[in-house]
């Protein structure tokens, strides 16, 4: 059986077909009319709209309109700069009109897809520091992609942040292994860029460099750790000096959201799902490490990656329990588990075991990825997405005269994308459990450790918010009845229901 597979190179064909399928699926979805393929991508377009409309990216969490941005500023400012540049090249790519939302989504998704290739390039470069086997290279590329979620390909910063992290680790290993000073400089650049992209990079980079300091026990490791600390201070100083205290409130304090009970939260389901699909790789990694323990200890770079796989795996799955988090926190750790496992196969002579593992796990992971829409087998919903997108553009023309000059709240945050010029109240992160119930249908309870929503809630209690607009469905109606009893139905417009404060 295995001789037949090797003779006709079926293991290569299997992996190549799987890689081609994943690339094809995500390239098609770049042009989807959905405003939320995954990971609330419409909110990242909203952050960019704020910049293009000359609004503040970071507002006070305790002042109207409570337009909270929990993410670092590098991505929205980068995208707004790209939009401006493309506008000068082609005025049809408008800067601020809502008719251009679809083009903005395409541009953002294209950028994520481009950074996929950057990620794959540095995954291979890192692997080749240890193992240059062709089949193992295909294996690594394929399974690194299979562990990516739809967040990676969406109009979000995940792909860029992961690319920066991969480049940082590659250059750090080269520097720690006796490389030139340029690798230290590149490490500094990409530590800074990675942190500027997303806050959780601080944890993963810190873990990696602390382990490097422990494993190498050299001045180079100490210098890298010093560069890391300096980068954090530099990023915080620049952004705090630019945006003020609102930067701290939005990117740090608001992120301390905890579930009152993890047992009945969707986060527990997400964590179980992630562990279930990834644990076979961690077990196989452990098996290969135990078999080759003495050899591995002679290669400090590989030993560093092995320890990092375990520590980052735990950290990633702890982060999943933050209210509203998802399994995209595992992107980096799973990439390095696959890389390290592949590197260890250099010492493993039983290729039948590796080929069998690749076939079985490839099929299982592809099935699980379809469940979470990372690589959906069908795009049958696309006509519905396009119809809904065009309907929202038309609906805006009807709603604008009604809500003009009145403070308005959309229960579903996705609708705010089409009304960047209206007087809207946001604050969805202040009641993240309510938001999750509206968005996913999960009933959970969460609270913020350092901020409160009293000022925000008062706007609804005293009638400062004239209209609340919901989707015409039972779930939204129940949320209205439970949380906004002061509002009564005013009229129905398309697939939306308008509620007005007080009795009509």
Coordinates of C-alpha atoms in Angstrom, one line a residue:
X1 CA 0.0 0.0 0.0
X2 CA 2.7 2.5 1.0
X3 CA 4.9 1.4 -1.8
X4 CA 2.0 2.2 -4.2
X5 CA 1.5 5.6 -2.6
X6 CA 5.2 6.5 -2.9
X7 CA 5.5 5.1 -6.4
X8 CA 2.7 7.4 -7.8
X9 CA 3.5 10.2 -5.3
X10 CA -0.1 10.2 -4.1
X11 CA 0.9 11.8 -0.8
X12 CA 2.2 14.8 -2.7
X13 CA -0.9 14.9 -4.9
X14 CA -3.2 14.8 -1.9
X15 CA -1.5 17.7 -0.2
X16 CA -1.2 19.7 -3.4
X17 CA -5.0 19.2 -4.1
X18 CA -5.8 20.3 -0.6
X19 CA -3.7 23.4 -0.8
X20 CA -5.1 24.3 -4.2
X21 CA -8.7 23.9 -2.9
X22 CA -8.1 26.2 0.0
X23 CA -6.5 28.8 -2.1
X24 CA -9.3 28.6 -4.6
X25 CA -12.1 28.9 -2.0
X26 CA -10.6 31.9 -0.3
X27 CA -9.7 33.7 -3.6
X28 CA -13.4 33.4 -4.6
X29 CA -14.6 34.7 -1.3
X30 CA -12.5 37.9 -1.7
X31 CA -15.3 39.2 -3.9
X32 CA -18.2 38.2 -1.6
X33 CA -20.9 40.8 -1.0
X34 CA -21.1 39.7 2.6
X35 CA -20.1 42.4 5.0
X36 CA -19.1 39.8 7.6
X37 CA -17.5 36.7 6.1
X38 CA -16.0 36.2 9.5
X39 CA -14.7 38.0 12.6
X40 CA -16.9 41.1 12.5
X41 CA -15.0 42.4 9.5
X42 CA -17.5 45.2 8.9
X43 CA -16.3 46.8 12.2
X44 CA -12.8 47.2 10.7
X45 CA -14.3 49.0 7.7
X46 CA -16.2 51.2 10.3
X47 CA -12.9 52.1 12.0
X48 CA -11.5 53.1 8.7
X49 CA -14.6 55.1 8.0
X50 CA -14.0 57.1 11.2
X51 CA -10.6 58.1 9.9
X52 CA -11.9 59.0 6.4
X53 CA -14.7 61.0 7.9
X54 CA -12.1 62.8 10.1
X55 CA -13.6 61.4 13.3
X56 CA -11.6 60.1 16.2
X57 CA -10.5 56.5 16.1
X58 CA -10.4 56.3 19.9
X59 CA -13.3 58.0 21.8
X60 CA -13.8 58.1 25.5
X61 CA -15.5 54.9 26.8
X62 CA -17.7 57.1 29.0
X63 CA -18.7 59.9 26.6
X64 CA -21.2 59.8 23.7
X65 CA -21.2 58.3 21.1
X66 CA -19.2 55.5 22.9
X67 CA -17.6 54.5 19.7
X68 CA -15.1 52.1 21.2
X69 CA -12.2 50.6 19.1
X70 CA -10.6 47.8 21.0
X71 CA -7.8 47.3 18.4
X72 CA -4.5 48.8 17.8
X73 CA -4.3 51.7 15.2
X74 CA -1.8 50.3 12.7
X75 CA -4.4 48.4 10.6
X76 CA -7.2 51.1 10.3
X77 CA -4.7 53.8 9.5
X78 CA -2.9 51.6 6.9
X79 CA -6.2 50.8 5.2
X80 CA -7.4 54.4 5.2
X81 CA -4.1 55.4 3.6
X82 CA -4.5 52.8 0.9
X83 CA -8.0 53.9 0.2
X84 CA -6.8 57.5 -0.1
X85 CA -4.1 56.5 -2.5
X86 CA -6.4 54.4 -4.6
X87 CA -8.9 57.3 -4.7
X88 CA -6.3 59.5 -6.3
X89 CA -5.4 56.8 -8.8
X90 CA -9.1 56.0 -9.5
X91 CA -11.8 58.5 -8.2
X92 CA -14.4 55.7 -8.6
X93 CA -12.9 54.1 -5.5
X94 CA -14.6 56.7 -3.3
X95 CA -13.3 57.6 0.1
X96 CA -16.5 58.1 2.1
X97 CA -19.7 57.2 0.3
X98 CA -21.3 54.0 1.5
X99 CA -21.6 52.7 -2.0
X100 CA -17.9 52.0 -1.8
X101 CA -18.1 49.6 1.2
X102 CA -18.0 46.6 -1.2
X103 CA -14.8 47.9 -2.8
X104 CA -13.2 48.6 0.6
X105 CA -14.0 45.0 1.7
X106 CA -12.4 43.6 -1.5
X107 CA -9.2 45.7 -1.0
X108 CA -8.9 44.6 2.7
X109 CA -9.5 40.9 1.8
X110 CA -7.0 41.1 -1.0
X111 CA -4.4 42.4 1.4
X112 CA -5.0 39.6 3.8
X113 CA -4.6 37.1 0.9
X114 CA -1.3 38.7 -0.1
X115 CA -0.1 38.3 3.5
X116 CA -1.0 34.7 3.4
X117 CA 1.8 34.2 0.9
X118 CA 4.2 36.2 3.2
X119 CA 3.2 33.9 6.0
X120 CA 3.7 30.7 4.0
X121 CA 7.1 32.0 2.8
X122 CA 8.4 32.5 6.3
X123 CA 6.9 29.3 7.5
X124 CA 8.9 27.5 4.9
X125 CA 12.0 29.5 5.6
X126 CA 11.8 28.7 9.3
X127 CA 11.2 25.0 8.6
X128 CA 14.2 24.9 6.2
X129 CA 16.4 26.0 9.1
X130 CA 15.9 22.4 10.3
X131 CA 14.4 20.2 7.5
X132 CA 14.4 20.7 3.7
X133 CA 12.5 17.5 2.8
X134 CA 10.0 18.3 -0.1
X135 CA 7.1 16.3 1.2
X136 CA 7.5 17.7 4.7
X137 CA 7.5 21.2 3.2
X138 CA 4.2 20.5 1.5
X139 CA 2.9 18.9 4.7
X140 CA 3.8 22.1 6.7
X141 CA 2.2 24.5 4.2
X142 CA -0.9 22.5 4.0
X143 CA -1.6 22.0 7.7
X144 CA -0.5 25.5 8.6
X145 CA -3.3 26.7 6.3
X146 CA -5.8 24.2 7.6
X147 CA -5.4 25.7 11.1
X148 CA -6.2 29.2 9.9
X149 CA -9.7 30.4 10.6
X150 CA -11.9 32.6 8.5
X151 CA -10.6 35.6 10.6
X152 CA -7.3 35.3 8.8
X153 CA -8.7 36.0 5.4
X154 CA -11.3 38.6 6.3
X155 CA -11.0 42.4 6.3
X156 CA -9.1 42.2 9.6
X157 CA -5.5 42.6 10.8
X158 CA -4.9 38.9 11.6
X159 CA -3.0 38.0 8.5
X160 CA -0.7 41.0 8.8
X161 CA -0.1 40.4 12.5
X162 CA 0.7 36.8 11.9
X163 CA 3.1 37.6 9.1
X164 CA 5.0 40.1 11.3
X165 CA 5.2 37.5 14.1
X166 CA 6.6 34.8 11.8
X167 CA 9.2 37.2 10.3
X168 CA 10.2 38.3 13.9
X169 CA 10.7 34.7 15.0
X170 CA 12.7 33.7 11.9
X171 CA 15.0 36.7 12.3
X172 CA 15.3 36.2 16.1
X173 CA 16.4 32.5 15.6
X174 CA 18.9 33.6 13.0
X175 CA 20.3 36.2 15.4
X176 CA 20.4 33.9 18.4
X177 CA 22.2 31.3 16.3
X178 CA 25.1 33.7 15.6
X179 CA 23.7 35.7 12.7
X180 CA 24.6 39.3 11.7
X181 CA 23.4 42.4 13.6
X182 CA 20.8 43.0 10.8
X183 CA 18.7 40.2 12.2
X184 CA 18.5 42.0 15.5
X185 CA 17.5 45.2 13.7
X186 CA 14.8 43.3 11.8
X187 CA 13.6 41.7 15.0
X188 CA 13.2 45.1 16.5
X189 CA 11.2 46.4 13.5
X190 CA 8.8 43.4 13.5
X191 CA 8.4 43.4 17.2
X192 CA 7.2 47.0 17.0
X193 CA 5.0 46.3 14.0
X194 CA 3.5 43.2 15.5
X195 CA 2.5 45.0 18.7
X196 CA 1.2 47.9 16.8
X197 CA -1.1 45.5 14.9
X198 CA -2.6 43.6 17.9
X199 CA -2.2 43.6 21.6
X200 CA -1.9 39.9 22.2
X201 CA 1.4 39.9 20.3
X202 CA 2.9 41.3 23.6
X203 CA 2.2 37.9 25.3
X204 CA 3.4 35.6 22.5
X205 CA 6.5 37.6 21.7
X206 CA 7.3 37.9 25.4
X207 CA 7.0 34.2 25.9
X208 CA 9.2 33.4 22.9
X209 CA 12.0 35.7 23.9
X210 CA 11.9 34.7 27.6
X211 CA 12.3 31.0 26.5
X212 CA 15.1 32.1 24.2
X213 CA 16.8 33.8 27.1
X214 CA 16.5 30.6 29.1
X215 CA 17.6 28.2 26.3
X216 CA 20.5 30.1 24.8
X217 CA 21.7 31.8 28.0
X218 CA 23.6 34.4 26.0
X219 CA 24.1 38.1 25.6
X220 CA 22.2 37.9 22.4
X221 CA 19.1 36.6 24.2
X222 CA 19.4 39.4 26.8
X223 CA 19.8 42.0 24.0
X224 CA 16.6 40.7 22.3
X225 CA 14.7 40.9 25.5
X226 CA 15.9 44.5 26.0
X227 CA 14.8 45.3 22.5
X228 CA 11.4 43.8 23.2
X229 CA 10.9 45.9 26.4
X230 CA 12.0 49.0 24.5
X231 CA 9.6 48.3 21.7
X232 CA 6.6 48.0 24.1
X233 CA 7.6 51.3 25.7
X234 CA 8.1 53.0 22.4
X235 CA 4.7 51.8 21.0
X236 CA 2.9 52.9 24.2
X237 CA 4.6 56.2 24.2
X238 CA 3.8 57.0 20.6
X239 CA 0.2 56.0 20.7
X240 CA -0.5 57.5 24.1
X241 CA 1.1 60.7 23.0
X242 CA -1.0 60.7 19.8
X243 CA -4.4 59.5 21.1
X244 CA -4.3 60.4 24.8
X245 CA -5.9 58.4 27.6
X246 CA -8.6 57.2 25.2
X247 CA -6.0 54.9 23.7
X248 CA -5.5 53.2 27.1
X249 CA -9.3 52.9 27.7
X250 CA -10.0 51.4 24.3
X251 CA -7.1 49.1 23.7
X252 CA -6.3 47.9 27.3
X253 CA -9.0 48.5 29.9
X254 CA -12.0 47.5 27.7
X255 CA -10.3 44.2 26.8
X256 CA -10.6 43.1 30.4
X257 CA -14.0 41.5 29.9
X258 CA -14.7 38.3 31.7
X259 CA -17.6 35.8 31.7
X260 CA -19.4 35.5 35.0
X261 CA -19.5 31.7 34.3
X262 CA -17.4 30.0 31.7
X263 CA -19.4 26.9 31.9
X264 CA -22.4 28.4 30.0
X265 CA -20.4 30.6 27.7
X266 CA -19.7 30.0 24.0
X267 CA -16.0 30.5 24.8
X268 CA -16.0 27.0 26.4
X269 CA -17.4 25.5 23.2
X270 CA -14.8 27.3 21.1
X271 CA -12.0 26.1 23.4
X272 CA -13.2 22.5 23.3
X273 CA -13.5 22.7 19.5
X274 CA -9.9 24.1 19.2
X275 CA -8.4 21.6 21.5
X276 CA -10.2 18.7 19.8
X277 CA -8.8 19.6 16.3
X278 CA -5.3 20.5 17.5
X279 CA -4.5 18.0 20.2
X280 CA -3.5 15.1 17.8
X281 CA -0.7 17.4 16.5
X282 CA 0.5 18.3 20.0
X283 CA 0.5 14.6 20.9
X284 CA 2.4 13.6 17.8
X285 CA 4.9 16.4 18.4
X286 CA 5.4 15.1 22.0
X287 CA 5.9 11.6 20.6
X288 CA 8.5 12.7 18.2
X289 CA 10.3 14.8 20.8
X290 CA 10.5 12.0 23.3
X291 CA 11.9 9.6 20.7
X292 CA 14.6 12.1 19.7
X293 CA 15.1 14.0 23.0
X294 CA 18.9 13.6 23.2
X295 CA 19.4 14.8 19.6
X296 CA 17.0 17.8 20.0
X297 CA 18.8 19.1 23.1
X298 CA 21.9 19.6 20.9
X299 CA 19.9 22.1 18.7
X300 CA 18.9 25.0 21.0
X301 CA 16.8 26.7 18.2
X302 CA 14.6 23.6 17.8
X303 CA 14.4 23.1 21.6
X304 CA 13.3 26.7 21.8
X305 CA 10.5 26.1 19.3
X306 CA 9.4 23.0 21.2
X307 CA 9.0 24.8 24.5
X308 CA 7.3 27.7 22.8
X309 CA 4.7 25.3 21.2
X310 CA 3.6 24.2 24.7
X311 CA 3.6 27.6 26.4
X312 CA 1.9 29.4 23.5
X313 CA -0.7 26.7 23.2
X314 CA -1.8 27.2 26.8
X315 CA -1.7 31.0 26.5
X316 CA -3.8 30.9 23.3
X317 CA -6.5 28.7 24.8
X318 CA -6.6 30.8 28.0
X319 CA -7.2 33.9 25.8
X320 CA -10.1 32.2 24.1
X321 CA -12.0 32.5 27.4
X322 CA -12.0 36.3 27.2
X323 CA -15.5 37.4 26.5
X324 CA -16.1 37.6 22.7
X325 CA -12.8 35.9 21.8
X326 CA -12.5 33.1 19.3
X327 CA -10.0 30.5 18.2
X328 CA -8.1 32.9 16.0
X329 CA -5.8 33.3 19.0
X330 CA -4.3 29.9 18.0
X331 CA -3.0 30.9 14.6
X332 CA 0.6 31.5 15.7
X333 CA 0.9 28.6 18.1
X334 CA -0.6 26.1 15.6
X335 CA 1.8 27.4 12.9
X336 CA 4.7 26.6 15.1
X337 CA 3.4 23.3 16.3
X338 CA 3.2 22.2 12.6
X339 CA 6.6 23.7 11.9
X340 CA 8.2 22.0 14.9
X341 CA 6.5 18.7 14.3
X342 CA 7.7 18.8 10.7
X343 CA 11.3 19.7 11.8
X344 CA 11.3 16.7 14.1
X345 CA 10.4 14.3 11.3
X346 CA 14.0 14.7 10.1
X347 CA 15.0 12.2 12.7
X348 CA 12.0 9.9 12.0
X349 CA 12.7 7.0 9.5
X350 CA 9.1 5.6 9.5
X351 CA 7.6 7.7 6.8
X352 CA 4.5 5.5 6.7
X353 CA 3.5 6.9 10.0
X354 CA 3.8 10.5 8.7
X355 CA 1.9 9.8 5.5
X356 CA -0.9 8.1 7.4
X357 CA -1.1 11.0 9.8
X358 CA -1.3 13.5 7.0
X359 CA -4.1 11.7 5.2
X360 CA -6.3 11.2 8.3
X361 CA -5.7 14.7 9.8
X362 CA -6.1 16.4 6.4
X363 CA -9.6 15.0 5.9
X364 CA -10.6 15.6 9.5
X365 CA -9.4 19.2 9.6
X366 CA -11.0 20.1 6.2
X367 CA -14.3 18.8 7.6
X368 CA -13.9 20.9 10.8
X369 CA -12.9 24.0 8.7
X370 CA -16.1 23.7 6.8
X371 CA -18.0 23.7 10.1
X372 CA -16.5 27.1 11.0
X373 CA -16.6 28.4 7.4
X374 CA -12.8 28.7 7.1
X375 CA -12.9 26.9 3.7
X376 CA -16.7 26.5 3.0
X377 CA -17.5 23.9 0.3
X378 CA -20.3 26.0 -1.1
X379 CA -20.9 29.6 -1.8
X380 CA -24.6 29.2 -2.3
X381 CA -25.4 32.1 0.0
X382 CA -23.7 34.6 -2.2
X383 CA -26.8 35.7 -4.1
X384 CA -28.4 36.4 -0.8
X385 CA -25.4 38.4 0.4
X386 CA -25.6 40.6 -2.7
X387 CA -29.3 41.1 -2.5
X388 CA -29.0 42.0 1.2
X389 CA -26.1 44.4 0.5
X390 CA -28.0 46.3 -2.3
X391 CA -31.2 46.3 -0.1
X392 CA -29.2 48.0 2.7
X393 CA -28.1 50.7 0.3
X394 CA -31.7 51.3 -0.8
X395 CA -33.0 51.2 2.8
X396 CA -30.6 54.0 3.8
X397 CA -32.5 56.3 1.5
X398 CA -35.7 55.6 3.3
X399 CA -34.3 55.7 6.9
X400 CA -32.2 58.8 6.6
X401 CA -35.2 61.3 6.6
X402 CA -36.7 59.5 9.6
X403 CA -33.6 59.3 11.9
X404 CA -32.0 62.6 10.7
X405 CA -30.9 64.8 13.6
X406 CA -32.0 62.2 16.1
X407 CA -29.7 60.0 18.2
X408 CA -30.2 56.4 17.0
X409 CA -29.1 53.0 18.1
X410 CA -28.9 49.9 15.8
X411 CA -29.3 46.7 17.9
X412 CA -27.2 44.9 15.2
X413 CA -23.9 46.6 14.8
X414 CA -23.6 45.5 11.2
X415 CA -26.1 48.1 10.1
X416 CA -24.0 51.0 11.4
X417 CA -21.7 50.4 8.5
X418 CA -24.2 52.0 6.1
X419 CA -24.8 55.1 8.3
X420 CA -21.4 56.6 9.1
X421 CA -22.7 60.1 8.6
X422 CA -25.7 59.8 11.0
X423 CA -25.9 60.5 14.8
X424 CA -25.5 57.0 16.1
X425 CA -24.6 55.6 19.5
X426 CA -22.3 52.6 19.6
X427 CA -21.0 51.1 22.9
X428 CA -21.5 47.5 21.9
X429 CA -18.4 46.4 23.9
X430 CA -19.9 47.9 27.1
X431 CA -22.6 45.1 27.0
X432 CA -20.6 42.4 25.2
X433 CA -23.0 39.6 26.4
X434 CA -25.9 41.5 24.9
X435 CA -23.9 41.9 21.7
X436 CA -23.1 38.2 21.5
X437 CA -26.7 37.3 22.0
X438 CA -27.7 39.6 19.2
X439 CA -24.9 38.5 16.9
X440 CA -24.7 34.7 17.5
X441 CA -27.7 33.9 19.6
X442 CA -25.6 32.7 22.5
X443 CA -26.9 33.6 26.0
X444 CA -24.1 34.4 28.3
X445 CA -23.2 36.9 31.1
X446 CA -20.1 39.0 31.1
X447 CA -18.8 42.1 32.9
X448 CA -15.9 44.5 32.6
X449 CA -13.3 44.7 35.3
X450 CA -12.2 48.3 35.0
X451 CA -15.0 50.2 33.3
X452 CA -18.8 50.5 33.8
X453 CA -21.8 51.2 31.6
X454 CA -23.9 53.5 33.8
X455 CA -23.4 56.6 31.8
X456 CA -24.1 54.7 28.6
X457 CA -27.3 53.1 29.9
X458 CA -28.6 56.5 31.1
X459 CA -28.9 57.6 27.4
X460 CA -31.5 54.9 26.9
X461 CA -33.3 55.4 30.3
X462 CA -33.8 59.2 29.9
X463 CA -34.8 59.1 26.2
X464 CA -31.7 60.8 24.8
X465 CA -31.7 58.0 22.2
X466 CA -34.8 58.7 20.2
X467 CA -34.8 55.5 18.0
X468 CA -33.7 51.9 18.4
X469 CA -33.7 49.9 15.2
X470 CA -33.7 46.2 15.1
X471 CA -33.9 43.3 12.6
X472 CA -37.4 42.0 12.2
X473 CA -37.0 38.7 14.0
X474 CA -38.0 37.1 17.3
X475 CA -34.6 37.2 18.9
X476 CA -34.2 40.9 18.4
X477 CA -37.7 41.5 19.7
X478 CA -37.0 39.5 22.8
X479 CA -33.8 41.5 23.4
X480 CA -35.7 44.8 23.0
X481 CA -38.4 43.6 25.5
X482 CA -35.8 42.6 28.1
X483 CA -33.3 45.4 27.9
X484 CA -35.2 48.4 26.4
X485 CA -38.7 48.4 27.9
X486 CA -39.0 52.2 27.5
X487 CA -39.2 51.9 23.7
X488 CA -42.3 51.0 21.7
X489 CA -42.8 50.0 18.0
X490 CA -43.0 53.0 15.8
X491 CA -42.9 51.6 12.2
X492 CA -41.5 48.9 10.0
X493 CA -39.1 49.8 7.2
X494 CA -38.1 46.9 4.9
X495 CA -36.6 44.2 7.1
X496 CA -36.1 46.6 10.0
X497 CA -38.4 47.6 12.9
X498 CA -38.1 51.1 14.4
X499 CA -38.7 51.6 18.1
X500 CA -39.2 55.1 19.5
X501 CA -38.8 56.2 23.1
X502 CA -42.0 56.5 25.1
X503 CA -45.5 55.6 24.3
X504 CA -46.8 56.5 20.9

